[in-house]
mmCIF file of C-alpha atoms in Angstrom:
data_model
loop_
_atom_site.group_PDB
_atom_site.id
_atom_site.type_symbol
_atom_site.label_atom_id
_atom_site.label_comp_id
_atom_site.label_asym_id
_atom_site.label_seq_id
_atom_site.Cartn_x
_atom_site.Cartn_y
_atom_site.Cartn_z
ATOM 1 C CA MET A 43 12.307 -20.609 16.180
ATOM 2 C CA PHE A 44 8.660 -20.367 15.051
ATOM 3 C CA ILE A 45 9.128 -17.347 13.166
ATOM 4 C CA VAL A 46 12.136 -18.858 11.292
ATOM 5 C CA LEU A 47 10.269 -22.089 10.418
ATOM 6 C CA GLY A 48 7.248 -19.896 9.530
ATOM 7 C CA VAL A 49 9.426 -17.727 7.264
ATOM 8 C CA HIS A 50 10.832 -20.705 5.759
ATOM 9 C CA SER A 51 7.374 -22.263 4.623
ATOM 10 C CA ILE A 52 6.246 -18.888 3.333
ATOM 11 C CA TRP A 53 9.204 -18.591 1.209
ATOM 12 C CA ARG A 54 8.604 -22.106 -0.183
ATOM 13 C CA THR A 55 5.098 -21.773 -1.059
ATOM 14 C CA LEU A 56 5.981 -18.915 -3.399
ATOM 15 C CA THR A 57 7.244 -19.379 -6.841
ATOM 16 C CA ARG A 58 10.788 -17.918 -7.649
ATOM 17 C CA ALA A 59 9.305 -15.166 -9.834
ATOM 18 C CA GLN A 60 7.101 -14.170 -6.891
ATOM 19 C CA ARG A 61 9.677 -14.039 -4.465
ATOM 20 C CA ARG A 62 11.865 -12.062 -6.897
ATOM 21 C CA ASP A 63 8.919 -9.368 -7.504
ATOM 22 C CA ILE A 64 8.308 -9.413 -3.566
ATOM 23 C CA ALA A 65 11.927 -8.468 -3.072
ATOM 24 C CA LEU A 66 12.030 -5.915 -5.673
ATOM 25 C CA VAL A 67 9.068 -4.231 -4.169
ATOM 26 C CA SER A 68 10.691 -4.439 -0.592
ATOM 27 C CA MET A 69 13.646 -2.819 -1.919
ATOM 28 C CA ALA A 70 12.104 -0.167 -3.874
ATOM 29 C CA VAL A 71 10.372 0.768 -0.585
ATOM 30 C CA GLY A 72 13.823 0.745 1.052
ATOM 31 C CA VAL A 73 15.227 3.119 -1.177
ATOM 32 C CA THR A 74 12.351 5.410 -0.649
ATOM 33 C CA ALA A 75 12.809 5.245 2.904
ATOM 34 C CA LEU A 76 16.227 6.658 2.187
ATOM 35 C CA SER A 77 14.672 9.875 1.199
ATOM 36 C CA TYR A 78 12.264 9.774 4.249
ATOM 37 C CA GLY A 79 15.000 9.479 6.827
ATOM 38 C CA ALA A 80 17.210 12.052 5.004
ATOM 39 C CA ILE A 81 14.165 14.618 4.615
ATOM 40 C CA ALA A 82 13.089 13.888 8.575
ATOM 41 C CA VAL A 83 16.930 14.701 9.951
ATOM 42 C CA SER A 84 17.376 17.545 7.353
ATOM 43 C CA SER A 85 13.868 19.155 8.679
ATOM 44 C CA GLY A 86 15.415 19.267 12.093
ATOM 45 C CA PHE A 87 14.233 16.142 13.775
ATOM 46 C CA PRO A 88 16.369 13.875 15.850
ATOM 47 C CA LEU A 89 17.615 10.701 14.372
ATOM 48 C CA TRP A 90 15.535 8.338 16.719
ATOM 49 C CA LEU A 91 12.386 10.074 15.181
ATOM 50 C CA PRO A 92 12.044 8.104 11.683
ATOM 51 C CA LEU A 93 13.625 5.117 13.511
ATOM 52 C CA LEU A 94 10.725 5.038 16.011
ATOM 53 C CA MET A 95 7.982 5.790 13.578
ATOM 54 C CA ALA A 96 9.266 3.721 10.659
ATOM 55 C CA PRO A 97 8.473 0.135 12.470
ATOM 56 C CA LEU A 98 5.740 1.230 14.551
ATOM 57 C CA VAL A 99 3.603 3.111 11.765
ATOM 58 C CA VAL A 100 4.806 1.516 8.662
ATOM 59 C CA ALA A 101 2.944 3.454 6.231
ATOM 60 C CA GLY A 102 4.978 5.805 4.007
ATOM 61 C CA SER A 103 2.827 8.642 3.115
ATOM 62 C CA ALA A 104 1.392 9.205 6.663
ATOM 63 C CA GLU A 105 4.755 9.411 7.745
ATOM 64 C CA PHE A 106 5.989 11.592 5.138
ATOM 65 C CA LEU A 107 2.934 13.857 6.013
ATOM 66 C CA PHE A 108 3.868 13.826 9.704
ATOM 67 C CA VAL A 109 7.359 14.916 9.213
ATOM 68 C CA GLY A 110 6.380 17.469 6.728
ATOM 69 C CA ILE A 111 3.707 19.003 9.070
ATOM 70 C CA VAL A 112 5.570 19.115 12.264
ATOM 71 C CA GLY A 113 8.843 19.850 10.488
ATOM 72 C CA ALA A 114 7.125 23.183 8.920
ATOM 73 C CA GLY A 115 6.072 24.070 12.521
ATOM 74 C CA GLY A 116 2.718 22.710 12.542
ATOM 75 C CA SER A 117 1.195 20.999 15.556
ATOM 76 C CA PRO A 118 1.852 17.462 16.440
ATOM 77 C CA VAL A 119 -2.036 16.954 16.851
ATOM 78 C CA ALA A 120 -2.728 18.159 13.334
ATOM 79 C CA ALA A 121 0.154 15.923 12.162
ATOM 80 C CA VAL A 122 -1.406 12.859 13.944
ATOM 81 C CA LEU A 123 -4.903 13.504 12.632
ATOM 82 C CA ALA A 124 -3.580 13.955 9.045
ATOM 83 C CA GLY A 125 -1.896 10.824 9.245
ATOM 84 C CA LEU A 126 -4.747 8.797 10.675
ATOM 85 C CA LEU A 127 -6.754 10.373 7.763
ATOM 86 C CA VAL A 128 -4.320 9.173 5.306
ATOM 87 C CA ASN A 129 -4.268 5.795 6.963
ATOM 88 C CA ALA A 130 -7.914 5.129 7.223
ATOM 89 C CA ARG A 131 -7.730 3.263 3.967
ATOM 90 C CA HIS A 132 -6.810 0.171 6.026
ATOM 91 C CA ILE A 133 -10.262 -0.306 7.301
ATOM 92 C CA PRO A 134 -11.840 -1.298 3.916
ATOM 93 C CA PHE A 135 -8.296 -3.062 2.984
ATOM 94 C CA GLY A 136 -8.766 -5.236 6.010
ATOM 95 C CA LEU A 137 -12.592 -5.874 5.177
ATOM 96 C CA ALA A 138 -11.573 -6.877 1.659
ATOM 97 C CA LEU A 139 -8.393 -8.900 2.552
ATOM 98 C CA PRO A 140 -8.888 -12.701 2.413
ATOM 99 C CA ASP A 141 -8.333 -14.809 5.585
ATOM 100 C CA VAL A 142 -4.386 -14.454 5.570
ATOM 101 C CA LEU A 143 -3.431 -13.374 9.104
ATOM 102 C CA GLY A 144 -3.669 -16.523 10.960
ATOM 103 C CA ARG A 145 -4.330 -17.031 14.686
ATOM 104 C CA GLY A 146 -3.034 -16.106 17.970
ATOM 105 C CA TRP A 147 0.201 -14.044 18.014
ATOM 106 C CA ARG A 148 0.362 -14.485 14.199
ATOM 107 C CA ARG A 149 -2.492 -12.340 13.996
ATOM 108 C CA LEU A 150 -0.840 -9.449 16.030
ATOM 109 C CA LEU A 151 2.136 -9.382 13.785
ATOM 110 C CA GLY A 152 -0.096 -10.041 10.719
ATOM 111 C CA THR A 153 -2.246 -7.125 11.232
ATOM 112 C CA HIS A 154 0.671 -4.840 11.465
ATOM 113 C CA LEU A 155 1.982 -6.067 8.144
ATOM 114 C CA MET A 156 -1.224 -4.559 6.245
ATOM 115 C CA ASN A 157 -0.212 -2.094 3.734
ATOM 116 C CA ASP A 158 -1.013 -1.048 0.260
ATOM 117 C CA GLU A 159 1.482 -3.510 -1.102
ATOM 118 C CA SER A 160 0.879 -6.553 1.030
ATOM 119 C CA VAL A 161 -2.746 -6.128 0.417
ATOM 120 C CA VAL A 162 -2.338 -5.842 -3.430
ATOM 121 C CA PHE A 163 0.105 -8.970 -3.426
ATOM 122 C CA ALA A 164 -2.451 -11.010 -1.413
ATOM 123 C CA LEU A 165 -5.395 -9.958 -3.828
ATOM 124 C CA ALA A 166 -3.437 -10.844 -6.799
ATOM 125 C CA GLN A 167 -3.121 -14.461 -5.791
ATOM 126 C CA SER A 168 -5.197 -17.297 -7.348
ATOM 127 C CA ASP A 169 -5.631 -19.520 -4.150
ATOM 128 C CA ALA A 170 -5.540 -18.805 -0.338
ATOM 129 C CA ARG A 171 -2.317 -20.233 0.295
ATOM 130 C CA ARG A 172 -0.410 -18.308 -2.080
ATOM 131 C CA SER A 173 -2.490 -15.068 -1.005
ATOM 132 C CA ARG A 174 -1.027 -15.723 2.724
ATOM 133 C CA ALA A 175 2.537 -16.548 1.593
ATOM 134 C CA ALA A 176 2.379 -13.466 -0.526
ATOM 135 C CA TYR A 177 0.695 -10.995 2.013
ATOM 136 C CA TRP A 178 3.503 -12.301 4.608
ATOM 137 C CA ALA A 179 6.517 -12.362 2.437
ATOM 138 C CA CYS A 180 5.807 -8.786 1.195
ATOM 139 C CA GLY A 181 4.770 -7.370 4.805
ATOM 140 C CA LEU A 182 7.664 -8.933 6.449
ATOM 141 C CA GLY A 183 9.856 -7.541 3.611
ATOM 142 C CA ILE A 184 8.609 -3.820 4.064
ATOM 143 C CA LEU A 185 8.665 -4.248 7.970
ATOM 144 C CA VAL A 186 12.513 -4.818 7.519
ATOM 145 C CA CYS A 187 13.304 -2.557 4.467
ATOM 146 C CA TRP A 188 11.391 0.592 5.571
ATOM 147 C CA PRO A 189 13.146 1.204 8.826
ATOM 148 C CA ALA A 190 16.458 0.065 7.596
ATOM 149 C CA GLY A 191 15.830 2.450 4.536
ATOM 150 C CA ALA A 192 15.078 5.198 7.030
ATOM 151 C CA LEU A 193 18.125 4.574 9.242
ATOM 152 C CA ALA A 194 20.401 4.692 6.293
ATOM 153 C CA GLY A 195 18.798 7.965 4.842
ATOM 154 C CA ALA A 196 18.833 9.504 8.119
ATOM 155 C CA ALA A 197 22.796 8.673 8.748
ATOM 156 C CA LEU A 198 23.408 9.874 5.063
ATOM 157 C CA GLY A 199 21.707 13.102 5.274
ATOM 158 C CA THR A 200 20.930 15.128 2.248
ATOM 159 C CA ALA A 201 23.223 13.137 0.028
ATOM 160 C CA VAL A 202 20.267 10.984 -0.778
ATOM 161 C CA ARG A 203 17.501 13.479 -0.593
ATOM 162 C CA ASP A 204 16.355 13.362 -4.335
ATOM 163 C CA THR A 205 15.498 9.652 -5.227
ATOM 164 C CA ASP A 206 12.846 11.199 -7.445
ATOM 165 C CA ALA A 207 15.914 11.313 -9.846
ATOM 166 C CA PHE A 208 15.808 7.335 -10.385
ATOM 167 C CA GLY A 209 11.933 7.550 -11.473
ATOM 168 C CA LEU A 210 11.215 5.948 -7.909
ATOM 169 C CA ASP A 211 8.189 8.016 -7.483
ATOM 170 C CA ALA A 212 6.726 6.050 -10.533
ATOM 171 C CA MET A 213 7.558 2.723 -9.082
ATOM 172 C CA PHE A 214 4.768 2.863 -6.445
ATOM 173 C CA PRO A 215 2.047 3.564 -8.502
ATOM 174 C CA ALA A 216 3.591 1.317 -11.311
ATOM 175 C CA VAL A 217 3.576 -1.790 -8.858
ATOM 176 C CA LEU A 218 -0.003 -1.126 -7.672
ATOM 177 C CA LEU A 219 -1.206 -0.933 -11.207
ATOM 178 C CA ALA A 220 0.831 -4.124 -12.377
ATOM 179 C CA LEU A 221 -0.898 -6.107 -9.583
ATOM 180 C CA VAL A 222 -4.409 -4.827 -9.804
ATOM 181 C CA LEU A 223 -4.906 -4.965 -13.762
ATOM 182 C CA PRO A 224 -5.809 -8.690 -13.733
ATOM 183 C CA ALA A 225 -9.024 -7.495 -11.475
ATOM 184 C CA LEU A 226 -9.395 -4.782 -14.023
ATOM 185 C CA ARG A 227 -9.927 -6.826 -16.889
ATOM 186 C CA ASP A 228 -13.652 -7.457 -15.645
ATOM 187 C CA ARG A 229 -15.821 -4.682 -17.070
ATOM 188 C CA GLY A 230 -17.920 -3.895 -14.091
ATOM 189 C CA THR A 231 -14.840 -3.665 -11.758
ATOM 190 C CA LEU A 232 -12.954 -1.634 -14.364
ATOM 191 C CA ARG A 233 -15.902 0.840 -14.889
ATOM 192 C CA THR A 234 -16.134 1.136 -11.032
ATOM 193 C CA ALA A 235 -12.473 1.602 -10.400
ATOM 194 C CA LEU A 236 -12.078 4.326 -13.181
ATOM 195 C CA ALA A 237 -15.235 6.138 -11.640
ATOM 196 C CA GLY A 238 -13.618 6.109 -8.243
ATOM 197 C CA ALA A 239 -10.076 7.225 -9.511
ATOM 198 C CA ALA A 240 -11.771 10.232 -11.453
ATOM 199 C CA LEU A 241 -13.707 11.155 -8.259
ATOM 200 C CA ALA A 242 -10.465 10.880 -6.070
ATOM 201 C CA LEU A 243 -8.405 12.883 -8.670
ATOM 202 C CA ALA A 244 -11.200 15.797 -8.716
ATOM 203 C CA ALA A 245 -11.254 15.441 -4.904
ATOM 204 C CA THR A 246 -7.644 16.219 -4.588
ATOM 205 C CA LEU A 247 -8.267 19.795 -5.603
ATOM 206 C CA VAL A 248 -10.423 20.428 -2.376
ATOM 207 C CA LEU A 249 -9.780 17.745 0.143
ATOM 208 C CA PRO A 250 -6.710 17.083 2.433
ATOM 209 C CA PRO A 251 -4.650 13.952 1.684
ATOM 210 C CA GLY A 252 -6.377 10.624 2.579
ATOM 211 C CA LEU A 253 -9.939 11.788 1.941
ATOM 212 C CA PRO A 254 -9.872 11.684 -1.987
ATOM 213 C CA VAL A 255 -8.966 8.025 -1.827
ATOM 214 C CA LEU A 256 -11.632 7.035 0.488
ATOM 215 C CA LEU A 257 -14.312 9.275 -1.557
ATOM 216 C CA ALA A 258 -13.584 6.987 -4.483
ATOM 217 C CA LEU A 259 -15.583 4.328 -2.664
ATOM 218 C CA ALA A 260 -18.711 6.203 -3.444
ATOM 219 C CA ALA A 261 -18.437 4.785 -7.063
ATOM 220 C CA LEU A 262 -18.887 1.338 -5.432
ATOM 221 C CA PRO A 263 -22.812 1.302 -6.020
ATOM 222 C CA LEU A 264 -21.787 0.700 -9.962
ATOM 223 C CA ALA A 265 -20.416 -2.786 -8.995
ATOM 224 C CA TRP A 266 -23.747 -3.800 -7.088
ATOM 225 C CA ARG A 267 -25.398 -5.395 -10.000
ATOM 226 C CA ALA A 268 -22.214 -7.163 -11.072
ATOM 227 C CA ALA A 269 -21.535 -8.230 -7.671
ATOM 228 C CA GLY A 270 -25.047 -10.050 -7.422
ATOM 229 C CA ARG A 271 -24.493 -11.538 -10.900
ATOM 230 C CA GLN A 272 -21.234 -13.426 -10.413
ATOM 231 C CA PRO A 273 -20.889 -17.408 -9.653
ATOM 232 C CA ALA A 274 -24.169 -18.565 -8.349
ATOM 233 C CA GLU A 275 -24.013 -19.312 -4.443
ATOM 234 C CA ALA A 276 -26.423 -21.504 -2.308
ATOM 235 C CA PRO A 277 -28.845 -19.006 -0.439
ATOM 236 C CA ARG A 278 -28.205 -18.672 2.975
ATOM 237 C CA MET B 161 10.912 22.372 16.734
ATOM 238 C CA THR B 162 8.322 20.115 19.355
ATOM 239 C CA GLY B 163 9.791 18.801 22.200
ATOM 240 C CA SER B 164 10.837 15.090 22.485
ATOM 241 C CA SER B 165 8.248 13.831 24.845
ATOM 242 C CA THR B 166 5.624 15.501 22.693
ATOM 243 C CA LEU B 167 7.082 13.734 19.564
ATOM 244 C CA VAL B 168 7.203 10.469 21.095
ATOM 245 C CA VAL B 169 3.441 10.686 22.417
ATOM 246 C CA ALA B 170 2.449 11.915 18.824
ATOM 247 C CA VAL B 171 4.397 8.843 17.059
ATOM 248 C CA LEU B 172 2.585 6.389 19.654
ATOM 249 C CA ALA B 173 -0.881 7.858 18.904
ATOM 250 C CA LEU B 174 -0.417 7.630 15.089
ATOM 251 C CA ALA B 175 0.840 3.969 15.500
ATOM 252 C CA ALA B 176 -1.766 3.081 17.735
ATOM 253 C CA GLY B 177 -4.447 4.508 15.634
ATOM 254 C CA THR B 178 -3.102 2.913 12.510
ATOM 255 C CA TYR B 179 -2.904 -0.404 14.074
ATOM 256 C CA ALA B 180 -6.439 0.062 15.180
ATOM 257 C CA PHE B 181 -7.454 0.542 11.509
ATOM 258 C CA ARG B 182 -5.351 -2.197 10.559
ATOM 259 C CA LEU B 183 -7.257 -4.383 13.155
ATOM 260 C CA ALA B 184 -10.865 -3.179 12.224
ATOM 261 C CA GLY B 185 -11.265 -5.078 9.236
ATOM 262 C CA PRO B 186 -10.270 -8.473 10.199
ATOM 263 C CA LEU B 187 -11.936 -8.192 13.235
ATOM 264 C CA LEU B 188 -15.322 -7.530 11.780
ATOM 265 C CA ARG B 189 -14.988 -10.155 9.186
ATOM 266 C CA SER B 190 -14.260 -13.004 11.683
ATOM 267 C CA ARG B 191 -17.283 -11.863 13.874
ATOM 268 C CA VAL B 192 -19.872 -11.175 11.244
ATOM 269 C CA ALA B 193 -20.731 -13.400 8.449
ATOM 270 C CA PHE B 194 -21.002 -11.242 5.139
ATOM 271 C CA PRO B 195 -23.387 -12.370 2.462
ATOM 272 C CA PRO B 196 -21.401 -13.287 -0.838
ATOM 273 C CA ARG B 197 -22.496 -10.449 -2.791
ATOM 274 C CA ALA B 198 -21.438 -7.935 0.046
ATOM 275 C CA GLU B 199 -18.068 -10.058 0.002
ATOM 276 C CA ARG B 200 -17.607 -9.179 -3.639
ATOM 277 C CA LEU B 201 -18.445 -5.636 -3.180
ATOM 278 C CA LEU B 202 -15.899 -5.288 -0.321
ATOM 279 C CA GLU B 203 -13.146 -6.820 -2.758
ATOM 280 C CA THR B 204 -14.242 -4.556 -5.529
ATOM 281 C CA GLY B 205 -13.896 -1.753 -3.110
ATOM 282 C CA ALA B 206 -10.193 -2.748 -2.365
ATOM 283 C CA VAL B 207 -9.759 -2.386 -6.143
ATOM 284 C CA VAL B 208 -11.452 0.867 -6.452
ATOM 285 C CA LEU B 209 -9.233 1.831 -3.561
ATOM 286 C CA LEU B 210 -6.152 0.927 -5.213
ATOM 287 C CA ALA B 211 -6.974 2.354 -8.521
ATOM 288 C CA ALA B 212 -7.579 5.790 -6.736
ATOM 289 C CA LEU B 213 -4.265 5.459 -5.050
ATOM 290 C CA ILE B 214 -2.491 4.786 -8.432
ATOM 291 C CA ALA B 215 -4.443 7.824 -10.044
ATOM 292 C CA THR B 216 -3.724 10.048 -7.180
ATOM 293 C CA THR B 217 0.039 9.066 -6.689
ATOM 294 C CA ALA B 218 0.696 8.924 -10.652
ATOM 295 C CA LEU B 219 -0.938 12.284 -11.572
ATOM 296 C CA THR B 220 -0.758 14.607 -8.219
ATOM 297 C CA GLU B 221 1.816 15.951 -6.099
ATOM 298 C CA GLY B 222 0.297 17.961 -2.814
ATOM 299 C CA ASP B 223 -2.750 19.629 -4.430
ATOM 300 C CA GLY B 224 -1.018 20.199 -7.783
ATOM 301 C CA ALA B 225 -0.434 18.327 -10.861
ATOM 302 C CA ALA B 226 2.817 15.787 -11.052
ATOM 303 C CA GLY B 227 4.221 17.010 -14.346
ATOM 304 C CA VAL B 228 4.904 14.734 -16.847
ATOM 305 C CA ALA B 229 7.581 12.378 -16.202
ATOM 306 C CA ARG B 230 6.099 10.299 -13.664
ATOM 307 C CA PRO B 231 2.635 9.995 -15.407
ATOM 308 C CA ALA B 232 4.440 9.023 -18.264
ATOM 309 C CA GLY B 233 6.437 6.227 -16.597
ATOM 310 C CA VAL B 234 3.271 5.016 -14.896
ATOM 311 C CA ALA B 235 1.507 4.798 -18.417
ATOM 312 C CA VAL B 236 4.051 2.735 -19.783
ATOM 313 C CA ALA B 237 3.839 0.268 -16.855
ATOM 314 C CA GLY B 238 -0.106 0.062 -17.647
ATOM 315 C CA VAL B 239 0.533 -0.863 -21.138
ATOM 316 C CA LEU B 240 3.200 -3.402 -20.529
ATOM 317 C CA ALA B 241 1.328 -4.971 -17.547
ATOM 318 C CA TRP B 242 -1.905 -4.965 -20.094
ATOM 319 C CA ARG B 243 0.407 -6.968 -22.502
ATOM 320 C CA ARG B 244 1.211 -9.357 -19.700
ATOM 321 C CA VAL B 245 4.883 -8.296 -19.705
ATOM 322 C CA PRO B 246 6.492 -9.782 -16.468
ATOM 323 C CA PHE B 247 6.080 -7.850 -13.115
ATOM 324 C CA LEU B 248 9.763 -6.913 -12.730
ATOM 325 C CA ALA B 249 10.146 -5.715 -16.251
ATOM 326 C CA VAL B 250 6.890 -3.480 -15.824
ATOM 327 C CA VAL B 251 8.130 -1.733 -12.714
ATOM 328 C CA LEU B 252 11.621 -1.307 -13.646
ATOM 329 C CA THR B 253 10.542 0.029 -17.197
ATOM 330 C CA ALA B 254 8.399 2.715 -15.321
ATOM 331 C CA ALA B 255 11.250 3.784 -13.208
ATOM 332 C CA ALA B 256 13.679 4.070 -16.018
ATOM 333 C CA THR B 257 11.124 5.871 -18.301
ATOM 334 C CA THR B 258 10.423 8.592 -15.581
ATOM 335 C CA ALA B 259 14.265 8.588 -14.795
ATOM 336 C CA VAL B 260 15.254 9.164 -18.445
ATOM 337 C CA LEU B 261 12.483 11.680 -19.112
ATOM 338 C CA ARG B 262 13.785 13.914 -15.884
ATOM 339 C CA LEU B 263 17.408 13.558 -17.390
ATOM 340 C CA LEU B 264 16.246 14.973 -20.578
ATOM 341 C CA GLY B 265 14.789 17.704 -18.465
ATOM 342 C CA VAL B 266 11.060 16.783 -18.728
ATOM 343 C CA PRO B 267 9.296 18.028 -15.429
#
């Protein structure tokens, strides 16, 4: 009951265009999950594995990596560590996230909804109410679509293995880029982001997945001066 | 293939660790008051992480290059978003550009 009321008020806070955008992103995640489910069963995993992992982990790249490593005969310990390394970016994401989680049991669920898309939707909003609504709508949408897509993909098997043909792999970076662009109109932020991205790209040649993205944070000192210059605040 | 119980334990470990990562940031923020400058740096940090995610997912596949079709689609998205084209059109055009290029045999 509370959940229904909560979802209703989240939905009403968003504009029609925002609802449509969030629905599109959730559906795109669902279609990506088709290939995840299909790859999992065709690499020899039982059907329950993607169905257990999708709602409990809800982090696509880590799950693909897990399935890839164990499916190729690698050790589960290595797969867990590799997945955790990829997911470590949630720590800095959580530090940057505005206060969107709420209190009590909502906070427990809200924490689970943190992912690239929900964070970027929250950061892209102009006020706190919208941020919270966008975060929850996107997070819940993905929490439903990711496991549902994985189930469908696992059931359909290799028939849907290649979703790349639809350009779906271009959609994830395009979504992030479209939502993060307003923040990049600030010169200082743009310079720092470009330096970080260049560092990460260079690092993909030598470091395992997950680390290059974290290494991008080494560019953050470039933003130090700009961070001190922005709107004057009363000294503590 | 690894046994079922091992797999369950591995999935639970990955899930628990990931949840702990998600929990850490908000928990720290609710306990510790950061100076405004640090808060702005943290927000810039998220933008930098996202930019790095965009760059690595657009341009690389495993530890090699991602070919041409995907970066081209993402580049088109960047131009459209810069010109303030609505989100839906940006994202669908990116996917369509990549799909058409692949259809034409571009890697």
